[in-house]
Tab-separated table of C-alpha atoms and ligand atoms in Angstrom:
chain	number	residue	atom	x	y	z
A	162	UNK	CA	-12.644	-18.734	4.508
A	163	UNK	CA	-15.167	-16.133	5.924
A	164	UNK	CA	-13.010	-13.276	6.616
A	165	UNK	CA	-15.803	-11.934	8.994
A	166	UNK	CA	-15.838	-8.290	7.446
A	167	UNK	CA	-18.983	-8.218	5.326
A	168	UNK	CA	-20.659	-4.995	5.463
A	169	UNK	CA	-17.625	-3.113	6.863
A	170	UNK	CA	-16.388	0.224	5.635
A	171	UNK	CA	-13.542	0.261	3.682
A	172	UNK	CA	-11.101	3.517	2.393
A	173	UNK	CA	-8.224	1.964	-0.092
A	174	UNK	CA	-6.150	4.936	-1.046
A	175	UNK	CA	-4.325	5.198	-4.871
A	176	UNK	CA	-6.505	1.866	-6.063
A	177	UNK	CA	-7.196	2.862	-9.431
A	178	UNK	CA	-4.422	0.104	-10.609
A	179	UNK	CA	-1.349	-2.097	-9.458
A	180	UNK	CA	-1.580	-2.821	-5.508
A	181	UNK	CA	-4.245	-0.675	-4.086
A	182	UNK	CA	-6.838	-1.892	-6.940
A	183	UNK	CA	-6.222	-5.531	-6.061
A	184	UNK	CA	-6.105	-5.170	-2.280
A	185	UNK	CA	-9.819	-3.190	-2.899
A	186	UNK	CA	-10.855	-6.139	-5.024
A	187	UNK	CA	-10.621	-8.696	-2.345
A	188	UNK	CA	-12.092	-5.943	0.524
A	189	UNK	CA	-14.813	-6.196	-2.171
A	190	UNK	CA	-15.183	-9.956	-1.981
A	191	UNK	CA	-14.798	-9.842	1.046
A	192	UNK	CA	-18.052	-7.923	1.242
A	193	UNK	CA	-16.740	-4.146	2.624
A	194	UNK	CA	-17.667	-1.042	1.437
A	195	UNK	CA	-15.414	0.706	0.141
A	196	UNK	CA	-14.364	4.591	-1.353
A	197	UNK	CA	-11.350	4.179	-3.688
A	198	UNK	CA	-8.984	7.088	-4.586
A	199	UNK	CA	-6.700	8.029	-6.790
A	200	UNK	CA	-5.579	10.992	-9.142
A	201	UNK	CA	-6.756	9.976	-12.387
A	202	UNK	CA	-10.633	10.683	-12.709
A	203	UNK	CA	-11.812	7.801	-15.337
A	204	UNK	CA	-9.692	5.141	-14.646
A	205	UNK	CA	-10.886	5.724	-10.907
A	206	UNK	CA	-14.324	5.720	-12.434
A	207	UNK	CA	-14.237	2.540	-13.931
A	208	UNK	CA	-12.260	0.842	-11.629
A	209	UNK	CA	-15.160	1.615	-8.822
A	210	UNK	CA	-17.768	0.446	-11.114
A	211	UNK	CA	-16.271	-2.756	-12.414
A	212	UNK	CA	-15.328	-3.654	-8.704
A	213	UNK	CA	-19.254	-2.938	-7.558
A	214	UNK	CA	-20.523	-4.563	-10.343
A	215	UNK	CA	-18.262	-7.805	-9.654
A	216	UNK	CA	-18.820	-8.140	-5.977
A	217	UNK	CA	-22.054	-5.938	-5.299
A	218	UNK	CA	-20.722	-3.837	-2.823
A	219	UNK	CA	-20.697	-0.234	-2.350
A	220	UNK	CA	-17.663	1.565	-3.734
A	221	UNK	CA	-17.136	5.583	-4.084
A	222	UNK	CA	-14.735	6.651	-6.185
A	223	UNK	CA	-12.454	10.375	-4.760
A	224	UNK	CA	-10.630	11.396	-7.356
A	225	UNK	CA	-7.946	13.514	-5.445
A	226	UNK	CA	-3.831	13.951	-5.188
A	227	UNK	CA	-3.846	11.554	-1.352
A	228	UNK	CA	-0.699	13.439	-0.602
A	229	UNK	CA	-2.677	16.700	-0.065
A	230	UNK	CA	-4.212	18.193	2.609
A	231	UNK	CA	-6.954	19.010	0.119
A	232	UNK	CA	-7.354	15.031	-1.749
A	233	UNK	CA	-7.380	13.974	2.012
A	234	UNK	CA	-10.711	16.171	3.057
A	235	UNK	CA	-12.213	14.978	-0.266
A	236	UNK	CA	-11.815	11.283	0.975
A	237	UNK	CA	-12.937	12.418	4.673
A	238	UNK	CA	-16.070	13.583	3.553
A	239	UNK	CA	-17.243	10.855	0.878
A	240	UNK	CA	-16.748	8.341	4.306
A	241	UNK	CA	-18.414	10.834	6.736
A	242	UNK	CA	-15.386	10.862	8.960
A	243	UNK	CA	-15.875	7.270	9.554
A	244	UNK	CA	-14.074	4.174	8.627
A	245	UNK	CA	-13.961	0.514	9.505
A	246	UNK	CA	-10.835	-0.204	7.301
A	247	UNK	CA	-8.099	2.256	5.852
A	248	UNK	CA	-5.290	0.813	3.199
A	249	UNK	CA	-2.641	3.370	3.355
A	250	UNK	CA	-1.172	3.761	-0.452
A	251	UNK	CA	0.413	6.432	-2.700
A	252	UNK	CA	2.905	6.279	-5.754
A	253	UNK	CA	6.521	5.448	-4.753
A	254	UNK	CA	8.990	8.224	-5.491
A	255	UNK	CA	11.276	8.762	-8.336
A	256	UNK	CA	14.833	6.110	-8.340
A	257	UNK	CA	18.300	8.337	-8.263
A	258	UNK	CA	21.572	8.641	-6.497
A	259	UNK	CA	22.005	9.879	-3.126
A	260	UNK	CA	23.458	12.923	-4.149
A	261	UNK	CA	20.669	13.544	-6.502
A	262	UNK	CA	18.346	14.813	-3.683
A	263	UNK	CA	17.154	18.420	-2.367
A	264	UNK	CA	15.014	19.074	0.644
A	265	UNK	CA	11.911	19.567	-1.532
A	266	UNK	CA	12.625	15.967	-2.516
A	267	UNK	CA	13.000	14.384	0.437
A	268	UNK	CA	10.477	16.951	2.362
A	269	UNK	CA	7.773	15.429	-0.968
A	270	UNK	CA	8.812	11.618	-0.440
A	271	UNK	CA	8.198	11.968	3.472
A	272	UNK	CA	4.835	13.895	2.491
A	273	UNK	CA	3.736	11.318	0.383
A	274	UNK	CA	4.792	8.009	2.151
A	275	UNK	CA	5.047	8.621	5.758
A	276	UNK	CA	2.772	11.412	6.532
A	277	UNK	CA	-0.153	11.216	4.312
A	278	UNK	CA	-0.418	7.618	6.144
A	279	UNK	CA	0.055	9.566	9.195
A	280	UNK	CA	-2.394	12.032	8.393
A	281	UNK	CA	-5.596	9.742	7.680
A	282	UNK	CA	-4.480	6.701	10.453
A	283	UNK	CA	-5.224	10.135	12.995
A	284	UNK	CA	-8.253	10.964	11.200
A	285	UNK	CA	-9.601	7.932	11.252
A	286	UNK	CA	-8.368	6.069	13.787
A	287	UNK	CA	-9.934	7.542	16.645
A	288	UNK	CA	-13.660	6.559	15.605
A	289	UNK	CA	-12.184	2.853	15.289
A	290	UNK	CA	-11.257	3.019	19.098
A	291	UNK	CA	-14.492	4.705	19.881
A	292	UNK	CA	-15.929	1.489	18.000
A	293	UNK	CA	-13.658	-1.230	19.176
A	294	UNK	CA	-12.734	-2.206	16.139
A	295	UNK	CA	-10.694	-1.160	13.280
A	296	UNK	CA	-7.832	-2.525	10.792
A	297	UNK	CA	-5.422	-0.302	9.117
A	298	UNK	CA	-2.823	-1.741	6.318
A	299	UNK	CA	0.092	0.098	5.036
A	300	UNK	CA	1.662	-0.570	1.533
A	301	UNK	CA	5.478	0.353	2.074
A	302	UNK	CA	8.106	-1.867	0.708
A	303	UNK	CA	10.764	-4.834	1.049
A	304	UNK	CA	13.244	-1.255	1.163
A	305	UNK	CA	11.829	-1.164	4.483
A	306	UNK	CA	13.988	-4.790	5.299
A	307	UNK	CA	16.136	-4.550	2.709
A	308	UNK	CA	16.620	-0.937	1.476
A	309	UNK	CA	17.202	-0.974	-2.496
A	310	UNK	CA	19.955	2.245	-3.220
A	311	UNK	CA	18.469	3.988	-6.015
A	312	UNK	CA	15.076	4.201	-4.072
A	313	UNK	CA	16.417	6.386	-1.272
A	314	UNK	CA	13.774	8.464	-1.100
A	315	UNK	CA	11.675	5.749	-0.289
A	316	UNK	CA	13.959	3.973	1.727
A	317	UNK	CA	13.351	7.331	4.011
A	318	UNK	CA	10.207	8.105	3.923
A	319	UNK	CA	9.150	4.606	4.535
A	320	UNK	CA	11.573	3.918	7.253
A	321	UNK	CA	10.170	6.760	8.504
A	322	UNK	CA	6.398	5.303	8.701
A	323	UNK	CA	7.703	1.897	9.869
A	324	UNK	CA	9.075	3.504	12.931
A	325	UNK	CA	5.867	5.725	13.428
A	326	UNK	CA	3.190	2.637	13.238
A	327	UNK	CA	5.752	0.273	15.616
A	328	UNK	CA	4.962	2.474	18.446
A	329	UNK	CA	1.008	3.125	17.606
A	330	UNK	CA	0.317	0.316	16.737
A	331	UNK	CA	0.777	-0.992	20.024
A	332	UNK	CA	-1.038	2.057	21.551
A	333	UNK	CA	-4.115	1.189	19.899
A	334	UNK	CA	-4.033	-2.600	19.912
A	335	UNK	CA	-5.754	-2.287	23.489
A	336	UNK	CA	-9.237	-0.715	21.715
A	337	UNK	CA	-9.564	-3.346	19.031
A	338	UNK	CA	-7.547	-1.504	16.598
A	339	UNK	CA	-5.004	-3.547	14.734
A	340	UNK	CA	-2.583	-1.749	12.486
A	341	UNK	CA	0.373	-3.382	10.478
A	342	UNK	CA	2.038	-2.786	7.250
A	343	UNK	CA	2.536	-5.125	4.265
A	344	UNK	CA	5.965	-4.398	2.486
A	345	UNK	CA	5.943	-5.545	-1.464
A	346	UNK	CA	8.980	-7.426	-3.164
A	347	UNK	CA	8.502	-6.863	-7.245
A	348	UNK	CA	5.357	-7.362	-8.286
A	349	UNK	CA	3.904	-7.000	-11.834
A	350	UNK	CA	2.593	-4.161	-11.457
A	351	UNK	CA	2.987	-0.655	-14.042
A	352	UNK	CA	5.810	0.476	-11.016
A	353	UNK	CA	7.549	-2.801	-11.968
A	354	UNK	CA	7.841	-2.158	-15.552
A	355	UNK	CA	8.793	1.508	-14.604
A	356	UNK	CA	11.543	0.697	-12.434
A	357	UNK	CA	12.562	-2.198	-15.362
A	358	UNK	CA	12.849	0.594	-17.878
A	359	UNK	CA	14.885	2.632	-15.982
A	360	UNK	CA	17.262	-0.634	-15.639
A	361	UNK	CA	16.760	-1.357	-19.693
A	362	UNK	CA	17.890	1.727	-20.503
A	363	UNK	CA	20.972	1.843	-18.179
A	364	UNK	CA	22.729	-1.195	-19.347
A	365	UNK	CA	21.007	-0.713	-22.651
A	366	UNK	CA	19.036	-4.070	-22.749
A	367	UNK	CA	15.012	-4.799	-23.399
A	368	UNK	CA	12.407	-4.850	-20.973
A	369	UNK	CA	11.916	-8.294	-20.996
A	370	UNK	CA	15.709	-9.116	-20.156
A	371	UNK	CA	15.413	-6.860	-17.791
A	372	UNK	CA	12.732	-8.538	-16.008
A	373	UNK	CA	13.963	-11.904	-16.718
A	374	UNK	CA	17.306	-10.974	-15.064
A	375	UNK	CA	15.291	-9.395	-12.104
A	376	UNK	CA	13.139	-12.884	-12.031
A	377	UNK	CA	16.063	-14.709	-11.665
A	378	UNK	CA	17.563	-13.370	-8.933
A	379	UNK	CA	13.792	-14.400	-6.746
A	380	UNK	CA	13.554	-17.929	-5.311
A	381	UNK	CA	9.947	-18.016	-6.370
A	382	UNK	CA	11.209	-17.303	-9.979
A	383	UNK	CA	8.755	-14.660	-10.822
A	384	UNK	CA	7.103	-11.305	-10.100
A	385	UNK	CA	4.229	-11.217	-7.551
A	386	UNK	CA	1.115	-11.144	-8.759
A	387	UNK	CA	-1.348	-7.803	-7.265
A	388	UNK	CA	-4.266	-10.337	-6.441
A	389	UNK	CA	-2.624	-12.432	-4.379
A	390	UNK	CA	-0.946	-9.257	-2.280
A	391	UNK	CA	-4.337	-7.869	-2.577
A	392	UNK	CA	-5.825	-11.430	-0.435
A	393	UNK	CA	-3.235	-10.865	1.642
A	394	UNK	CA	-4.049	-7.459	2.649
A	395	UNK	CA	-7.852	-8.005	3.127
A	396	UNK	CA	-6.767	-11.054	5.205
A	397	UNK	CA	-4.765	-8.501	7.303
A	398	UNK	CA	-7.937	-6.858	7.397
A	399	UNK	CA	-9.842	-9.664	8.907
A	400	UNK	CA	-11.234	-10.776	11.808
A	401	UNK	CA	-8.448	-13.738	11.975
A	402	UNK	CA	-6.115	-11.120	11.835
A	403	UNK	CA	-6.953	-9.473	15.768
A	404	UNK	CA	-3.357	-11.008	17.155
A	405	UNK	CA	-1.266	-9.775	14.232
A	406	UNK	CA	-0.279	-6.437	15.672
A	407	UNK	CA	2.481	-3.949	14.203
A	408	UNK	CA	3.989	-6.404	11.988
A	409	UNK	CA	6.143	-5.824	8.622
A	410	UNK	CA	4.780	-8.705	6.369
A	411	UNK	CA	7.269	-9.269	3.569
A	412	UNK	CA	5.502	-10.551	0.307
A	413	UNK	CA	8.706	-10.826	-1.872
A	414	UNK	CA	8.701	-14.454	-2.891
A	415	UNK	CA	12.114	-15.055	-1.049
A	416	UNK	CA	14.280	-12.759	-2.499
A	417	UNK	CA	15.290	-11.684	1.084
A	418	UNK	CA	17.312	-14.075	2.360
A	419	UNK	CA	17.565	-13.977	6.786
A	420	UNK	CA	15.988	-16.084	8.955
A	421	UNK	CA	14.210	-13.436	11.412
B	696	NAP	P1	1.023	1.408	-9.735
B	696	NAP	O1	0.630	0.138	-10.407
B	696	NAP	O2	1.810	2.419	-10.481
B	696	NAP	O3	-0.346	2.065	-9.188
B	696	NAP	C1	-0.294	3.239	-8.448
B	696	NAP	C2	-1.730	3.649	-8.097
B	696	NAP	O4	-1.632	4.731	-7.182
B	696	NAP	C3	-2.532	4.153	-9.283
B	696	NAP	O5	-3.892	3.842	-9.074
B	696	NAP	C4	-2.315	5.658	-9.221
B	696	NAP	O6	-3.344	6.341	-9.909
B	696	NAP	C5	-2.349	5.867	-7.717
B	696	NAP	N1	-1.628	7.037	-7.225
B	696	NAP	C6	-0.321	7.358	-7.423
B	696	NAP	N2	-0.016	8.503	-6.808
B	696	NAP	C7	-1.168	8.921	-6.182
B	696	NAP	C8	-1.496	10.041	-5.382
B	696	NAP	N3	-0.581	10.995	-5.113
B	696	NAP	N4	-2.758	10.165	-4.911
B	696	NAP	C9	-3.674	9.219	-5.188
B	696	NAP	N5	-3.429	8.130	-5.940
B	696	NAP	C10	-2.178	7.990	-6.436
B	696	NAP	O7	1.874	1.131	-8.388
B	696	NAP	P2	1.954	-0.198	-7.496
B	696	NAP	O8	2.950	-1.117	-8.092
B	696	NAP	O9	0.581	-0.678	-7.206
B	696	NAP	O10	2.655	0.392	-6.179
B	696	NAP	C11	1.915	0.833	-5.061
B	696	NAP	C12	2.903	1.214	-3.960
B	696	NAP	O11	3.694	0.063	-3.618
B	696	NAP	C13	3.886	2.317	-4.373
B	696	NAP	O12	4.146	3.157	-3.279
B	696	NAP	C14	5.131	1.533	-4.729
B	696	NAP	O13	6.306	2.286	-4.559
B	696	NAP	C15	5.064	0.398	-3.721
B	696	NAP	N6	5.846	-0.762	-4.154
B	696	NAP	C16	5.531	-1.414	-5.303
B	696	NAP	C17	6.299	-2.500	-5.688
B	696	NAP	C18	5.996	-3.252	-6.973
B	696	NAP	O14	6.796	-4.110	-7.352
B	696	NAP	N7	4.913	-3.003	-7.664
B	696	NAP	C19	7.368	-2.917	-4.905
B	696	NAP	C20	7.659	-2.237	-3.736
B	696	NAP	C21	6.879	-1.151	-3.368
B	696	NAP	P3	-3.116	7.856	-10.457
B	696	NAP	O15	-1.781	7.877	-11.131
B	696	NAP	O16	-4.277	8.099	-11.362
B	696	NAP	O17	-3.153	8.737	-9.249
């Protein structure tokens, strides 16, 4: 399928690995343009040059903290203010217990997964509306539908955003601008095997049970695989996509189990 984008401009935030890589990967294939960001300068590097190389596109790589004002300007300027398509992404915060948590911790989570989103969608939105046409794609999480309790922080901060793009997103559906947010089960990703040590090491088992006990409990019997969020999100990003507008798209192979 022709997802109708070629020669768009792309920003995929924290994309140097995991979900943001493969959702740049198939903006790439997809024929967009794209800067990439993330903190760690050569992984960043070589990311953006095996991604050019494999699709022949354009792609910039920002090396910058995204939760910062600062790593935010830096990404502004390498697009010249101007973007066709923004993939809203950062690292999810630390797991705990509810008591665990100080302002600073919650005031960072909220910083880093609700208003750095917040930030660049009002940065860059506005020049999709002057346009007529834009596509914006949050990664949150499946804590948005089904919040997971030792990820409070994120449960927060993303609950947060999830409220934030329901209401915009129908403000700017008018001009062409279609905004939604794609929500992660487990997928096999370096977060998964982070959040599987933390579990290995509190019941004192091995990764790999860990994971195969985690597997187990999915009706699709396995983790999600980054390329096949990553189609999703560029399909999100699509033409097709115009009538899709402030959804929560749950990619979690079944594990949550409602019917609406
Ligand atoms: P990952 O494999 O650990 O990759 C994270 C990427 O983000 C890396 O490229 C990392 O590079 C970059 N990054 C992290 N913090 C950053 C920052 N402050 N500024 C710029 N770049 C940053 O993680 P993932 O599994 O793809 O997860 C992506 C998001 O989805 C996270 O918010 C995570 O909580 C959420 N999520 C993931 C899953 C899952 O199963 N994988 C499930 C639910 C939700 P640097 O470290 O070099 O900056």
């Amino acid at each position: 399928m022709d997802l109708g984008i070629r020669g768009k401009r792309g920003l995929v935030c924290a994309a140097s690995k995991g979900l943001g890589r493969a959702s740049a990967e198939a903006l790439a294939e997809a024929g967009v343009d794209l800067v990439i960001n993330a903190r760690g300068a050569d992984a960043l590097e070589a990311a953006a040059h095996e991604i050019a190389t494999k699709h022949g596109v354009s792609v910039t790589p920002v090396a910058a903290d995204i939760t910062t004002g600062e790593g935010r300007a830096a990404v502004l300027e390498a697009l010249g203010g101007r973007a066709d398509i923004l993939v809203n992404n950062a690292g999810g915060p630390p797991p705990g217990v509810w008591t665990d948590w100080s302002r600073d911790d919650f005031i960072k989570a909220i910083d880093a997964n609700m208003l750095t989103a917040v930030a660049l969608m009002q940065a860059l939105v506005p020049g999709m509306i002057e346009r007529g046409w834009g596509r914006v794609v949050n990664i949150t999480s499946q804590s948005v539908r089904s919040p997971i309790p030792v990820l409070g922080l994120s449960n927060t901060a993303r609950a947060g955003l999830t409220g934030f793009v329901a209401g915009m997103s129908r403000q700017v559906a008018p001009h062409g601008v279609v905004v939604n947010n794609l929500l992660p089960g487990i997928h096999a990703t370096d977060r998964a095997d982070s959040l599987d040590s933390g579990v290995a090491k509190a019941e004192g088992i091995s990764l790999d049970e860990a994971r195969r006990r985690r597997e187990a409990t999915i009706p699709a019997r396995s983790y999600g695989q980054p390329e096949d969020f990553g189609a999703t999100c560029a399909f999100l990003c699509s033409q097709h996509a115009r009538f899709i507008i402030g959804q929560n798209i749950l990619l979690d192979g079944g594990a949550l189990n409602v019917t609406v």
